Short mmCIF file of C-alpha atoms and ligand atoms in Angstrom, two decimals:
data_model
loop_
_atom_site.label_atom_id
_atom_site.label_comp_id
_atom_site.label_asym_id
_atom_site.label_seq_id
_atom_site.Cartn_x
_atom_site.Cartn_y
_atom_site.Cartn_z
CA MET A 1312 -0.08 -0.03 -0.16
CA LEU A 1313 2.65 2.31 1.18
CA ARG A 1314 5.01 1.39 -1.51
CA LEU A 1315 2.47 1.73 -4.27
CA GLN A 1316 1.75 5.16 -3.20
CA PHE A 1317 5.42 6.06 -3.38
CA ILE A 1318 5.68 4.74 -6.75
CA GLY A 1319 2.75 6.69 -7.84
CA ILE A 1320 4.50 9.94 -6.67
CA LEU A 1321 7.71 8.79 -8.30
CA LEU A 1322 6.14 8.07 -11.60
CA THR A 1323 4.58 11.56 -11.40
CA VAL A 1324 8.09 13.01 -10.78
CA TYR A 1325 9.44 11.07 -13.85
CA SER A 1326 6.76 11.99 -16.10
CA THR A 1327 6.65 15.47 -15.27
CA ALA A 1328 10.32 15.57 -16.20
CA ALA A 1329 9.64 13.57 -19.17
CA GLN A 1330 12.29 10.97 -18.30
CA GLN A 1331 12.47 7.23 -18.74
CA LEU A 1332 12.78 4.83 -15.99
CA GLN A 1333 16.12 3.57 -17.41
CA VAL A 1334 18.42 1.49 -15.32
CA LYS A 1335 21.76 3.20 -14.75
CA HIS A 1336 24.70 0.95 -13.58
CA LEU A 1337 26.83 2.52 -10.96
CA HIS A 1338 30.43 1.43 -10.38
CA THR A 1339 30.44 -1.30 -7.66
CA LEU A 1340 33.57 -0.90 -5.54
CA HIS A 1341 32.95 -3.47 -3.03
CA LYS A 1342 29.96 -5.65 -1.69
CA TRP A 1343 29.54 -7.91 1.27
CA SER A 1344 27.39 -10.88 1.77
CA ASP A 1345 29.42 -11.72 4.89
CA LEU A 1346 30.79 -8.81 6.82
CA ASN A 1347 33.42 -9.81 9.34
CA LEU A 1348 35.54 -7.56 11.50
CA ALA A 1349 37.80 -10.14 12.88
CA SER A 1350 38.42 -13.81 12.42
CA ASP A 1351 37.57 -14.63 16.04
CA GLN A 1352 34.26 -12.92 15.84
CA PRO A 1353 31.30 -15.14 16.50
CA LYS A 1354 29.42 -16.25 13.33
CA ASN A 1355 26.21 -14.53 12.16
CA LYS A 1356 26.95 -11.43 14.23
CA LEU A 1357 25.22 -8.41 12.74
CA PHE A 1358 27.22 -5.41 11.95
CA LEU A 1359 25.53 -2.39 10.26
CA PRO A 1360 28.00 0.10 8.49
CA VAL A 1361 26.36 3.36 7.95
CA ASP A 1362 28.80 5.75 6.40
CA ILE A 1363 31.68 5.81 3.97
CA ASP A 1364 34.39 8.11 2.37
CA ILE A 1365 36.71 7.45 -0.43
CA GLU A 1366 40.18 9.08 -0.01
CA TYR A 1367 41.95 9.59 -3.19
CA GLY A 1368 45.82 9.98 -2.88
CA ASP A 1369 48.42 10.68 -5.41
CA GLU A 1370 48.68 8.52 -8.67
CA GLY A 1371 45.07 7.30 -8.31
CA ARG A 1372 45.59 5.46 -5.11
CA HIS A 1373 42.56 5.25 -2.84
CA ARG A 1374 41.55 4.19 0.66
CA THR A 1375 37.97 3.39 1.67
CA PHE A 1376 36.61 4.43 5.10
CA LEU A 1377 33.60 2.89 6.83
CA THR A 1378 31.95 3.70 10.17
CA ILE A 1379 30.25 0.58 12.07
CA PRO A 1380 28.40 2.06 15.04
CA ARG A 1381 28.52 -0.24 17.91
CA LEU A 1382 25.22 -2.08 18.55
CA SER A 1383 27.01 -4.00 21.33
CA ALA A 1384 30.52 -4.53 22.77
CA GLY A 1385 30.89 -7.47 20.43
CA THR A 1386 31.80 -5.05 17.63
CA ALA A 1387 35.72 -5.32 17.55
CA TYR A 1388 36.13 -1.82 15.97
CA THR A 1389 33.83 0.96 14.68
CA LEU A 1390 35.99 2.83 12.21
CA ALA A 1391 37.50 0.89 9.60
CA THR A 1392 39.26 0.90 6.28
CA ILE A 1393 39.35 -1.69 3.61
CA ALA A 1394 42.46 -3.72 4.20
CA SER A 1395 44.97 -2.38 1.54
CA SER A 1396 45.71 -5.91 0.39
CA ASP A 1397 41.99 -6.52 -0.42
CA ASN A 1398 41.59 -2.90 -2.08
CA GLU A 1399 40.91 -4.37 -5.49
CA VAL A 1400 38.51 -7.17 -4.17
CA LEU A 1401 35.07 -7.07 -5.08
CA GLU A 1402 33.19 -9.41 -2.82
CA ASN A 1403 33.92 -9.46 0.92
CA PRO A 1404 36.89 -7.44 1.32
CA ARG A 1405 38.62 -7.64 4.71
CA LEU A 1406 38.36 -4.57 6.99
CA GLU A 1407 40.89 -3.17 9.26
CA ALA A 1408 40.35 -0.96 12.43
CA TYR A 1409 41.48 2.73 11.88
CA PRO A 1410 43.85 4.33 12.89
CA ASN A 1411 44.69 1.07 14.80
CA MET A 1412 43.25 -1.38 17.15
CA ASP A 1413 44.37 0.53 20.44
CA TRP A 1414 41.64 3.17 19.63
CA HIS A 1415 38.84 0.61 19.78
CA ARG A 1416 39.80 -2.27 22.29
CA THR A 1417 37.93 -0.72 25.34
CA VAL A 1418 34.31 0.43 24.46
CA ASN A 1419 34.04 2.89 27.32
CA ASN A 1420 37.54 4.37 26.71
CA CYS A 1421 36.56 8.13 26.32
CA SER A 1422 39.90 8.92 24.87
CA GLY A 1423 39.77 6.16 22.28
CA ILE A 1424 36.68 5.58 19.88
CA THR A 1425 33.45 4.39 21.30
CA SER A 1426 31.12 4.29 18.24
CA ALA A 1427 32.03 6.14 15.17
CA ILE A 1428 28.92 7.14 13.08
CA ARG A 1429 29.73 9.91 10.62
CA THR A 1430 33.07 10.93 8.73
CA TYR A 1431 33.91 13.57 6.31
CA ILE A 1432 37.31 14.20 4.35
CA ASP A 1433 38.36 17.70 3.88
CA ASP A 1434 40.47 19.38 1.49
CA CYS A 1435 43.56 19.43 3.96
CA TRP A 1436 44.07 15.72 4.08
CA ARG A 1437 42.02 15.38 7.27
CA LEU A 1438 39.45 12.86 8.30
CA TRP A 1439 36.61 14.32 10.59
CA VAL A 1440 34.87 11.64 12.70
CA VAL A 1441 31.78 11.98 14.83
CA ASP A 1442 31.64 9.50 17.66
CA SER A 1443 28.38 9.20 19.26
CA GLY A 1444 29.59 7.81 22.49
CA GLN A 1445 26.90 5.41 22.69
CA VAL A 1446 26.71 1.56 22.40
CA ASN A 1447 23.14 0.42 21.93
CA SER A 1448 21.69 3.74 23.07
CA LEU A 1449 23.82 3.60 26.26
CA GLN A 1450 25.51 6.70 26.58
CA LEU A 1451 29.09 5.66 27.71
CA CYS A 1452 31.09 8.79 26.82
CA ALA A 1453 30.17 12.22 25.57
CA PRO A 1454 29.95 12.48 21.86
CA HIS A 1455 33.23 13.52 20.32
CA ILE A 1456 34.54 15.10 17.20
CA LEU A 1457 37.90 13.66 16.30
CA ILE A 1458 40.09 14.97 13.47
CA PHE A 1459 42.81 12.67 12.03
CA ASP A 1460 45.66 13.75 9.72
CA LEU A 1461 45.35 11.25 6.79
CA VAL A 1462 49.03 11.35 5.98
CA ARG A 1463 50.41 10.44 9.18
CA ASP A 1464 47.06 8.75 10.41
CA GLU A 1465 47.43 10.51 13.74
CA LEU A 1466 44.97 12.42 15.84
CA VAL A 1467 45.31 16.28 15.39
CA GLN A 1468 42.29 17.51 17.32
CA ARG A 1469 39.53 16.11 19.65
CA PHE A 1470 36.33 17.95 21.05
CA ALA A 1471 34.08 16.36 23.58
CA MET A 1472 30.61 17.83 23.17
CA PRO A 1473 29.41 19.88 26.25
CA SER A 1474 26.21 18.64 27.70
CA HIS A 1475 24.01 21.50 26.13
CA LEU A 1476 25.01 20.34 22.61
CA TYR A 1477 23.34 16.81 22.76
CA THR A 1478 20.77 14.76 24.67
CA PRO A 1479 22.26 11.68 26.21
CA SER A 1480 21.21 8.28 24.65
CA ILE A 1481 18.73 10.39 22.40
CA SER A 1482 21.06 12.21 19.96
CA ILE A 1483 21.75 10.44 16.74
CA PHE A 1484 23.92 11.94 14.15
CA THR A 1485 22.77 11.15 10.60
CA ALA A 1486 24.92 13.58 8.66
CA MET A 1487 28.10 15.87 8.79
CA VAL A 1488 29.36 18.35 6.50
CA VAL A 1489 32.66 20.34 7.03
CA ASP A 1490 33.49 23.87 5.50
CA LEU A 1491 36.87 25.29 5.34
CA SER A 1492 36.21 28.56 3.45
CA GLU A 1493 35.87 30.90 6.35
CA SER A 1494 39.23 30.32 7.80
CA ASP A 1495 42.04 32.65 6.56
CA ALA A 1496 44.48 31.14 4.35
CA PRO A 1497 47.38 30.43 6.89
CA ASN A 1498 45.00 28.83 9.27
CA LYS A 1499 42.80 27.08 6.59
CA CYS A 1500 44.21 23.64 7.48
CA LEU A 1501 44.03 24.34 11.21
CA GLY A 1502 40.54 25.42 11.18
CA GLY A 1503 37.22 24.56 9.70
CA LYS A 1504 33.55 24.25 10.89
CA ALA A 1505 31.58 21.20 11.24
CA TYR A 1506 27.80 21.07 10.84
CA ILE A 1507 26.16 17.98 12.29
CA ALA A 1508 22.52 16.87 12.00
CA ASP A 1509 21.09 15.47 15.25
CA ALA A 1510 18.05 13.65 13.78
CA TRP A 1511 16.58 12.46 17.14
CA GLY A 1512 17.52 15.33 19.18
CA TYR A 1513 15.89 17.66 16.58
CA GLY A 1514 18.88 20.10 16.16
CA LEU A 1515 21.92 21.11 14.27
CA ILE A 1516 25.35 21.23 16.06
CA VAL A 1517 28.03 23.72 14.73
CA PHE A 1518 31.76 23.23 15.80
CA ASP A 1519 34.31 25.80 15.03
CA ALA A 1520 37.75 23.90 15.19
CA LEU A 1521 39.80 27.06 14.99
CA THR A 1522 38.38 28.72 18.09
CA GLY A 1523 37.05 25.59 19.59
CA LYS A 1524 33.53 27.31 19.98
CA SER A 1525 30.54 25.16 19.44
CA TRP A 1526 26.60 25.99 19.43
CA ARG A 1527 23.38 24.36 18.95
CA ILE A 1528 20.61 25.46 16.61
CA GLU A 1529 16.86 24.24 17.02
CA HIS A 1530 13.97 25.34 14.98
CA GLU A 1531 10.49 23.96 14.17
CA SER A 1532 11.49 22.86 10.79
CA MET A 1533 13.96 20.45 12.13
CA GLN A 1534 11.28 18.62 13.96
CA PRO A 1535 9.41 15.63 12.24
CA SER A 1536 6.42 16.90 10.31
CA LEU A 1537 3.11 15.98 12.32
CA GLY A 1538 1.22 15.35 9.10
CA VAL A 1539 3.25 12.61 7.92
CA ARG A 1540 4.35 10.69 11.04
CA ARG A 1541 2.48 7.71 9.83
CA PHE A 1542 5.22 6.98 7.56
CA GLY A 1543 7.10 4.85 9.87
CA SER A 1544 10.34 6.92 10.26
CA ALA A 1545 8.39 8.24 13.19
CA TYR A 1546 10.54 10.53 15.36
CA ALA A 1547 13.43 11.46 13.01
CA GLY A 1548 13.96 15.22 12.67
CA ILE A 1549 16.58 17.07 10.65
CA PHE A 1550 18.21 14.11 8.92
CA THR A 1551 20.73 15.87 6.23
CA VAL A 1552 22.95 18.84 6.07
CA SER A 1553 24.53 20.29 2.89
CA LEU A 1554 26.33 23.53 2.05
CA SER A 1555 26.46 25.64 -1.12
CA PRO A 1556 29.85 25.52 -2.60
CA SER A 1557 32.38 27.81 -1.20
CA HIS A 1558 32.83 29.88 -4.24
CA VAL A 1559 29.22 30.87 -4.42
CA ALA A 1560 28.43 34.60 -3.23
CA GLU A 1561 25.18 33.94 -1.35
CA ARG A 1562 25.68 30.66 0.39
CA PHE A 1563 22.79 28.31 2.07
CA LEU A 1564 22.86 25.43 4.37
CA TYR A 1565 20.09 22.98 3.30
CA PHE A 1566 18.42 20.16 5.23
CA HIS A 1567 15.30 18.22 5.46
CA THR A 1568 13.64 15.95 8.05
CA LEU A 1569 13.39 12.30 7.23
CA ASN A 1570 9.45 12.17 7.04
CA SER A 1571 8.81 15.54 5.24
CA PHE A 1572 8.53 16.35 1.55
CA PHE A 1573 10.09 19.72 2.17
CA GLU A 1574 13.60 21.04 1.62
CA ILE A 1575 14.62 24.04 4.02
CA ALA A 1576 17.38 26.57 3.38
CA ILE A 1577 18.93 29.09 5.78
CA PRO A 1578 21.84 31.49 4.89
CA VAL A 1579 25.10 30.17 6.07
CA GLU A 1580 26.29 33.51 7.56
CA LEU A 1581 23.26 33.19 10.05
CA VAL A 1582 24.28 29.79 11.07
CA ASN A 1583 27.81 30.83 11.37
CA ASN A 1584 27.16 33.73 13.91
CA ALA A 1585 26.82 31.91 17.46
CA SER A 1586 25.28 35.04 18.94
CA ASN A 1587 22.05 34.45 16.78
CA TRP A 1588 21.25 31.20 18.57
CA GLN A 1589 22.04 32.01 22.16
CA THR A 1590 18.89 31.44 24.33
CA SER A 1591 20.29 31.38 27.71
CA SER A 1592 20.29 35.07 28.59
CA SER A 1593 16.85 36.80 28.38
CA SER A 1594 18.14 39.63 26.13
CA SER A 1595 19.27 37.32 23.31
CA ALA A 1596 15.97 35.25 23.30
CA SER A 1597 14.73 37.63 20.63
CA ASN A 1598 17.70 36.93 18.38
CA VAL A 1599 16.46 33.49 17.75
CA ASP A 1600 13.05 35.01 16.82
CA THR A 1601 14.75 37.32 14.57
CA VAL A 1602 16.61 34.73 12.68
CA SER A 1603 13.88 32.22 12.67
CA LYS A 1604 12.10 33.93 9.85
CA HIS A 1605 15.22 33.15 7.52
CA PHE A 1606 14.39 29.40 7.61
CA ARG A 1607 12.88 29.03 4.12
CA ILE A 1608 10.81 26.17 2.72
CA LEU A 1609 12.16 25.81 -0.69
CA GLY A 1610 9.41 23.65 -2.06
CA THR A 1611 8.12 20.07 -1.75
CA ARG A 1612 9.38 17.09 -3.78
CA GLY A 1613 6.20 15.19 -3.03
CA ILE A 1614 8.20 12.28 -1.88
CA GLN A 1615 10.60 11.30 1.08
CA CYS A 1616 14.35 11.17 0.45
CA GLU A 1617 16.90 10.10 2.86
CA SER A 1618 20.63 10.85 2.57
CA GLU A 1619 21.57 14.04 0.85
CA VAL A 1620 24.75 15.66 -0.45
CA MET A 1621 25.81 18.75 -2.59
CA ASP A 1622 28.53 18.81 -5.24
CA ASN A 1623 30.84 21.81 -6.02
CA GLY A 1624 28.40 22.94 -8.91
CA GLY A 1625 25.57 23.37 -6.31
CA ASN A 1626 23.84 20.26 -7.41
CA LEU A 1627 21.93 18.57 -4.38
CA TYR A 1628 21.51 14.68 -4.69
CA CYS A 1629 19.21 12.71 -2.55
CA SER A 1630 18.21 9.05 -2.45
CA LEU A 1631 14.60 8.17 -2.60
CA ILE A 1632 13.72 5.84 0.24
CA SER A 1633 13.12 2.29 -1.11
CA LEU A 1634 12.73 3.40 -4.70
CA GLY A 1635 16.18 2.79 -5.97
CA ALA A 1636 16.63 6.24 -7.42
CA LEU A 1637 18.74 9.30 -6.92
CA VAL A 1638 17.39 12.72 -7.74
CA SER A 1639 19.31 15.95 -8.19
CA TRP A 1640 18.23 19.63 -7.94
CA ASN A 1641 20.44 22.68 -8.71
CA GLU A 1642 20.31 25.47 -6.12
CA HIS A 1643 20.12 28.09 -8.66
CA THR A 1644 16.73 26.81 -9.79
CA ASN A 1645 13.17 26.57 -7.99
CA TYR A 1646 12.33 23.53 -6.16
CA THR A 1647 9.58 22.23 -8.24
CA ALA A 1648 8.92 18.89 -10.02
CA ASN A 1649 10.41 20.40 -13.16
CA ASP A 1650 13.62 21.34 -11.46
CA ILE A 1651 14.23 17.98 -9.65
CA ARG A 1652 15.67 15.37 -12.01
CA ALA A 1653 16.17 11.64 -11.71
CA VAL A 1654 19.85 10.92 -12.31
CA ALA A 1655 20.12 7.26 -11.48
CA TYR A 1656 17.63 4.43 -11.17
CA ASN A 1657 19.00 1.01 -10.08
CA PRO A 1658 16.94 -0.85 -7.36
CA GLN A 1659 19.68 -3.50 -7.20
CA GLN A 1660 22.36 -1.02 -6.31
CA LEU A 1661 20.53 1.87 -4.62
CA LYS A 1662 18.60 0.11 -1.80
CA PHE A 1663 18.75 1.77 1.65
CA VAL A 1664 21.38 4.66 1.50
CA THR A 1665 22.72 5.41 4.79
CA GLY A 1666 25.91 7.13 3.71
CA LEU A 1667 26.12 9.41 0.56
CA LYS A 1668 29.30 11.51 -0.18
CA ILE A 1669 30.95 13.53 -2.66
CA ASN A 1670 34.55 12.67 -2.94
CA ARG A 1671 37.31 14.52 -4.98
CA ASN A 1672 39.39 12.14 -7.03
CA SER A 1673 43.00 12.51 -7.91
CA LYS A 1674 42.06 14.73 -10.86
CA GLY A 1675 39.96 17.02 -8.62
CA GLU A 1676 36.68 15.85 -10.05
CA ASN A 1677 33.64 15.17 -7.95
CA GLU A 1678 32.42 11.57 -7.37
CA LEU A 1679 29.32 10.57 -5.76
CA TRP A 1680 29.76 7.50 -3.55
CA ALA A 1681 26.90 5.67 -1.72
CA LEU A 1682 26.78 3.00 0.97
CA SER A 1683 23.78 0.95 0.12
CA SER A 1684 22.30 -1.66 2.48
CA ASP A 1685 19.56 -4.15 2.33
CA PRO A 1686 16.60 -2.33 4.26
CA LYS A 1687 15.65 -5.76 5.90
CA LEU A 1688 18.72 -5.55 8.15
CA PHE A 1689 17.57 -2.31 9.78
CA VAL A 1690 14.33 -3.74 10.76
CA GLY A 1691 15.66 -7.08 12.38
CA GLY A 1692 15.04 -9.04 9.20
CA SER A 1693 17.29 -11.84 7.88
CA LEU A 1694 18.73 -12.61 4.57
CA LYS A 1695 20.22 -15.61 3.05
CA ASP A 1696 23.92 -16.17 3.53
CA ASP A 1697 24.81 -15.30 -0.12
CA GLU A 1698 22.64 -12.37 -0.32
CA VAL A 1699 24.38 -9.09 -0.67
CA LYS A 1700 23.92 -7.04 2.45
CA PHE A 1701 26.01 -4.09 1.80
CA GLN A 1702 27.51 -2.47 -1.39
CA ILE A 1703 29.64 0.59 -2.14
CA VAL A 1704 28.66 2.11 -5.50
CA GLY A 1705 29.88 5.25 -7.22
CA CYS A 1706 29.81 7.54 -10.30
CA ARG A 1707 31.46 10.80 -11.34
CA THR A 1708 28.77 13.40 -10.94
CA ALA A 1709 29.62 14.56 -14.49
CA ASP A 1710 28.36 11.17 -15.68
CA LEU A 1711 25.09 11.48 -13.52
CA LEU A 1712 24.32 14.84 -14.89
CA ALA A 1713 25.07 14.05 -18.53
CA ASN A 1714 23.62 10.61 -18.28
CA THR A 1715 26.72 8.90 -19.63
CA PRO A 1716 27.89 5.62 -18.36
CA CYS A 1717 29.23 5.74 -14.65
CA THR A 1718 33.03 6.03 -14.41
CA VAL A 1719 35.19 6.67 -11.37
CA GLY A 1720 38.93 7.51 -10.93
CA ILE A 1721 39.57 4.06 -9.41
CA MET A 1722 38.62 2.57 -12.76
CA ASP A 1723 41.06 4.95 -14.66
CA ASN A 1724 43.86 3.60 -12.39
CA THR A 1725 43.11 -0.07 -12.87
CA ALA A 1726 43.05 0.48 -16.62
CA SER A 1727 46.22 2.20 -16.89
CA SER A 1728 48.21 -0.25 -14.72
CA THR A 1729 47.15 -3.35 -16.53
C1 NAG B 1095 42.27 4.50 25.07
O1 NAG B 1095 42.57 4.93 23.70
C2 NAG B 1095 43.75 5.75 23.53
C3 NAG B 1095 43.76 6.40 22.26
O2 NAG B 1095 43.84 5.25 21.23
C4 NAG B 1095 44.92 4.48 23.75
O3 NAG B 1095 46.15 5.15 23.68
C5 NAG B 1095 44.71 3.97 25.29
O4 NAG B 1095 45.67 2.88 25.32
C6 NAG B 1095 43.28 3.37 25.34
N1 NAG B 1095 43.17 2.64 26.71
C7 NAG B 1095 42.63 1.59 26.93
C8 NAG B 1095 42.35 1.31 28.47
O5 NAG B 1095 42.29 0.85 26.12
C1 NAG B 1096 26.04 38.40 14.73
O1 NAG B 1096 24.63 38.58 15.19
C2 NAG B 1096 24.51 39.70 16.05
C3 NAG B 1096 22.89 39.63 16.35
O2 NAG B 1096 22.59 38.25 16.90
C4 NAG B 1096 24.81 41.00 15.46
O3 NAG B 1096 24.59 41.95 16.47
C5 NAG B 1096 26.29 40.83 15.01
O4 NAG B 1096 26.56 42.08 14.29
C6 NAG B 1096 26.44 39.56 14.17
N1 NAG B 1096 27.82 39.51 13.77
C7 NAG B 1096 28.46 39.46 12.62
C8 NAG B 1096 29.95 39.36 12.44
O5 NAG B 1096 27.74 39.58 11.65
C1 NAG B 1097 11.43 30.84 -9.89
O1 NAG B 1097 9.99 31.05 -9.63
C2 NAG B 1097 9.75 32.48 -9.54
C3 NAG B 1097 8.33 32.78 -9.15
O2 NAG B 1097 7.67 31.86 -9.75
C4 NAG B 1097 10.13 33.11 -10.81
O3 NAG B 1097 9.86 34.49 -10.91
C5 NAG B 1097 11.50 32.79 -11.25
O4 NAG B 1097 11.90 33.23 -12.48
C6 NAG B 1097 11.98 31.26 -11.13
N1 NAG B 1097 13.22 30.99 -11.39
C7 NAG B 1097 13.80 30.19 -12.14
C8 NAG B 1097 15.14 30.14 -12.30
O5 NAG B 1097 13.17 29.36 -12.94
#
């Protein structure tokens, strides 16, 4: 019933845009029917990776990162890379702890990593990690933001969230984006701002790495829409966070909640001014009211989408829940059915997309990467041993937009070295 209704809406989206439901093949980097973290791990243990990032190095080298939030103490490690010896292995490549096993050995080691949930690779060879501090909803440590230098694989900064930034055992972080554009040139690679969506706490967390300041933004548009709560994803609020490219004069921060059809925008400069969001003192309570009106509903897509990411051309990509499709919208157009295009349709590859990223390849081009899981795994369902549970699929954004066959930088390298 629900599914039919979705498809009806999708067909409307497609036909309005006069497009064909044509299957597009993304590049499959890895897939797992059996995800094992360690050889001494009990069989049939369930691990649910949720986020990915592809780091491109020189000469087309690459490294793949995965977050595997801890559902129990039985998760040997929670931030992983594909073992370098298995980098070219398509099926069931082995994983390794990142940066090493010492960071993961004890679950309640608050100076290690408790439960990595989101990552972001910036333009300064740094990996930003959000650690929820939770194991199966138990808040063992404060949530942390960790910044690793990817050249030396060493920690360069850590930030423990103060208690006013999150709600223990409730806050779950579903997206993070990092922006370096506001830092002055000499400080660029010391600073950066992280924006984190707290989907179950209904707020946006901002952390400025240069000053160490942090603040939290809450607004009614970050709460689940009452009208559509029946859609199952009952209490998830703000689910995504994306930013206009840094070269754009008037920049916006975009987000949506999981169960609403609306896309919301707010000017980045308002988000970045912490004094706009201070509610503690009575005099500044009015600031929040003043800036509140700048949250703008761009329009409705008439359908739910989950993970969302923006490329350096201002194209916002979103995966449509359980429909096997990716849609794209350019920020310089209106948010109507005519402006939202389906750029990929492949129900075998695009299932439940929990991680959606734009990574820069060695040539500086944008590539879109998705971690796609079988949705049954998230609702306690079981799959056959040989069924694909997780896959990492990607495509140059230029190929998505021009509807040319999907290529990625990793293929160039493989082709030239053989
Ligand atoms: C906690 O994590 C830190 C950082 O990796 C590590 O150096 C230390 O040995 C860990 N402590 C324990 C008890 O595992
Ligand atoms: C930040 O916002 C406050 C009002 O909340 C305003 O008075 C101040 O000028 C703003 N600062 C900047 C740098 O825009
Ligand atoms: C967006 O919609 C407004 C109001 O309908 C219209 O004036 C404007 O030209 C449209 N912009 C684009 C880029 O289509």
